[in-house]
Coordinates of C-alpha atoms in Angstrom, one line a residue:
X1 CA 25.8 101.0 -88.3
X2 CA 28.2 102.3 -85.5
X3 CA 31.1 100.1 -87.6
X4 CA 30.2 102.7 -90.2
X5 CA 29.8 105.7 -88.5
X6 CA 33.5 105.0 -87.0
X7 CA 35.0 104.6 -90.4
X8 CA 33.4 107.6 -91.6
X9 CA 35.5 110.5 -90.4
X10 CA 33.0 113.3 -91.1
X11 CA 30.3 111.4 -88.6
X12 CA 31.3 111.6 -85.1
X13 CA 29.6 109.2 -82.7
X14 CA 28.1 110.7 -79.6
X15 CA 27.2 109.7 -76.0
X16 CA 23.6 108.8 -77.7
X17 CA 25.3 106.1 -80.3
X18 CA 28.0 104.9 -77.7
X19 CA 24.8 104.6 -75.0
X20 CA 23.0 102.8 -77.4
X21 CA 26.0 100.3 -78.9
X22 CA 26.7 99.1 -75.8
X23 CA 23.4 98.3 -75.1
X24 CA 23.5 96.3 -78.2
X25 CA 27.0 95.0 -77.0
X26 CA 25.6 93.9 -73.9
X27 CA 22.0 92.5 -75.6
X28 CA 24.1 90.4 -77.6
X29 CA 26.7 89.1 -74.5
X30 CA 29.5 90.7 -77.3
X31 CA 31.8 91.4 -74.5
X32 CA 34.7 91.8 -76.5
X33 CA 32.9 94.7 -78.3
X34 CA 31.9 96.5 -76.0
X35 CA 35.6 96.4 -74.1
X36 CA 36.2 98.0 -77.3
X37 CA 33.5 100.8 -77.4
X38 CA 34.9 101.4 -73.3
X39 CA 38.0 102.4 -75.2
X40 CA 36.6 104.5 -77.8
X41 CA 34.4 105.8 -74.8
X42 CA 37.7 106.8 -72.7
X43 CA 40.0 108.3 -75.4
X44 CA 36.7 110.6 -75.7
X45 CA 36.6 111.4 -72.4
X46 CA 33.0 110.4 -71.9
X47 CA 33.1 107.9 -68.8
X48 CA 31.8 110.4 -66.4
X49 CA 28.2 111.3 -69.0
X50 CA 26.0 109.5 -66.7
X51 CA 24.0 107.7 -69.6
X52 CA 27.4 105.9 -70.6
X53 CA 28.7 105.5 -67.5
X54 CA 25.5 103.6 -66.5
X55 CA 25.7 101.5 -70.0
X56 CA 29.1 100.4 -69.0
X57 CA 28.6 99.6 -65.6
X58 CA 25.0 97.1 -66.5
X59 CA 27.4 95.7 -69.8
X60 CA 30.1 94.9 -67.1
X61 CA 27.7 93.6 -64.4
X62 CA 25.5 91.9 -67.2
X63 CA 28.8 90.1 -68.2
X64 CA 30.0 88.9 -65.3
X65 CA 32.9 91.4 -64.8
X66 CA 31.9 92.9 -61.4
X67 CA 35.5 94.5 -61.0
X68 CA 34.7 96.4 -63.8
X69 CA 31.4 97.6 -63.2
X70 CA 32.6 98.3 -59.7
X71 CA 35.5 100.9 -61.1
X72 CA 32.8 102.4 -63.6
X73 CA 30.0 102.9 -60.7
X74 CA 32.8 104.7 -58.6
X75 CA 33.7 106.7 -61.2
X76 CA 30.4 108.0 -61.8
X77 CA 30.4 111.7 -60.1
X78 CA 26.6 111.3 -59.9
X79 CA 25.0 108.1 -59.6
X80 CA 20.7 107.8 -60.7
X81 CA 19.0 104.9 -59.0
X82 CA 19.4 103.2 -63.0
X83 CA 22.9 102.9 -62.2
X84 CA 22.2 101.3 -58.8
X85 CA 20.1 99.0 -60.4
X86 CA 23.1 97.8 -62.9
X87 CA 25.2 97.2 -60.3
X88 CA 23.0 95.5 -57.9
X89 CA 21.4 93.2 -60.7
X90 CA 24.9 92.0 -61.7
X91 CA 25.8 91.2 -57.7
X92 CA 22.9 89.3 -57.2
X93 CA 22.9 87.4 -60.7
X94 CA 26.9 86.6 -60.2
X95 CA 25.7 85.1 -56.3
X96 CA 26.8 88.1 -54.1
X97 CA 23.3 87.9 -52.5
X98 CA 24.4 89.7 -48.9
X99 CA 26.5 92.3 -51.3
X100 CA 23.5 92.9 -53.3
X101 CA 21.2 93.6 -50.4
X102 CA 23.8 95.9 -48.6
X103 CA 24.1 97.8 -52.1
X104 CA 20.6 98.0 -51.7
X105 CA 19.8 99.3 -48.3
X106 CA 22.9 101.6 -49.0
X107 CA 20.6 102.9 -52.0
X108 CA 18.0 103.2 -49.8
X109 CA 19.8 105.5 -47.6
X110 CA 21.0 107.5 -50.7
X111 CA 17.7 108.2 -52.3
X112 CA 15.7 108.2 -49.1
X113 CA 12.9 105.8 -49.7
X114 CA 13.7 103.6 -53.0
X115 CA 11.2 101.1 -52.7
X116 CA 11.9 97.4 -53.6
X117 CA 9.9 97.7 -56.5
X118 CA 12.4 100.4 -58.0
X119 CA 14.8 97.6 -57.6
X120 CA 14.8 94.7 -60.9
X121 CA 18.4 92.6 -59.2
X122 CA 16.8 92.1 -55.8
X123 CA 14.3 89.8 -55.9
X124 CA 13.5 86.0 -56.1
X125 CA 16.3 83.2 -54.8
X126 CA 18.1 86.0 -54.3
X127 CA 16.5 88.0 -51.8
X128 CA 15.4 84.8 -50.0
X129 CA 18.8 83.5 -49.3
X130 CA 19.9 86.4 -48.0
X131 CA 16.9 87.4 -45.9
X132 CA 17.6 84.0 -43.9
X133 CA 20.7 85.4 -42.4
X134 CA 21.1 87.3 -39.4
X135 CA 20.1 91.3 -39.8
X136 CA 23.6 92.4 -38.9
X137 CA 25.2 90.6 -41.3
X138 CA 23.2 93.4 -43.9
X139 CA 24.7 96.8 -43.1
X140 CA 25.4 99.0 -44.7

């Protein structure tokens, strides 16, 4: 549909249809898609809408790319606890347990009282491993 859409030079994509392809680019691990979509996002100018920004930082993460969804989640000028959750998911699924529970805590300290349950990436193996290490190796 979007493949259409893009030929089609009386139908304009938005930030709903890129939002939306690159959750289909990351639902299908089509990374090389949804590099493309970034750069149809970017000559647009639409990396800071928070709904994209987010899409492009879990595709990243979801991919394995942290450097990438690192630079998207800095470049966000306002930052939900949806886009947290991208980012943090990705760290701890990629083995950055420590790095995932310091993103966390710094969340935490963000939003004032995100509880761990608001939190999908820290969890499981992950959070054990981590926990096991000594407290000051987890600030923030």
């Amino acid at each position: 549909m979007y493949s259409l859409m893009a030929e089609n030079e009386r139908i304009e994509p938005d930030k709903y249809t890129f939002t939306f392809v690159l959750k289909a680019c990351t639902g299908l691990s089509s990374f090389e898609k949804g590099v493309k979509i970034h750069e149809e996002v970017a000559k647009r100018n639409l990396e800071n809408d928070v709904f994209i920004g987010t899409g492009l930082t879990d595709m990243y993460s979801k991919m394995g790319d942290l450097v990438s969804a690192w630079k998207m989640f800095d470049k966000m000028p306002e930052r939900d606890v949806v886009v947290w959750n991208a980012l943090i998911s990705g760290v701890a699924q990629y083995g950055e347990a420590v790095k995932a529970v310091k993103l966390f805590k710094k969340m935490q300290i963000v939003y004032l009282g995100a509880s761990s349950s608001e939190v999908v990436g820290v969890g499981g193996r992950h959070a054990d491993a981590a926990t096991t290490r000594d407290d000051e190796n987890f600030n923030a």
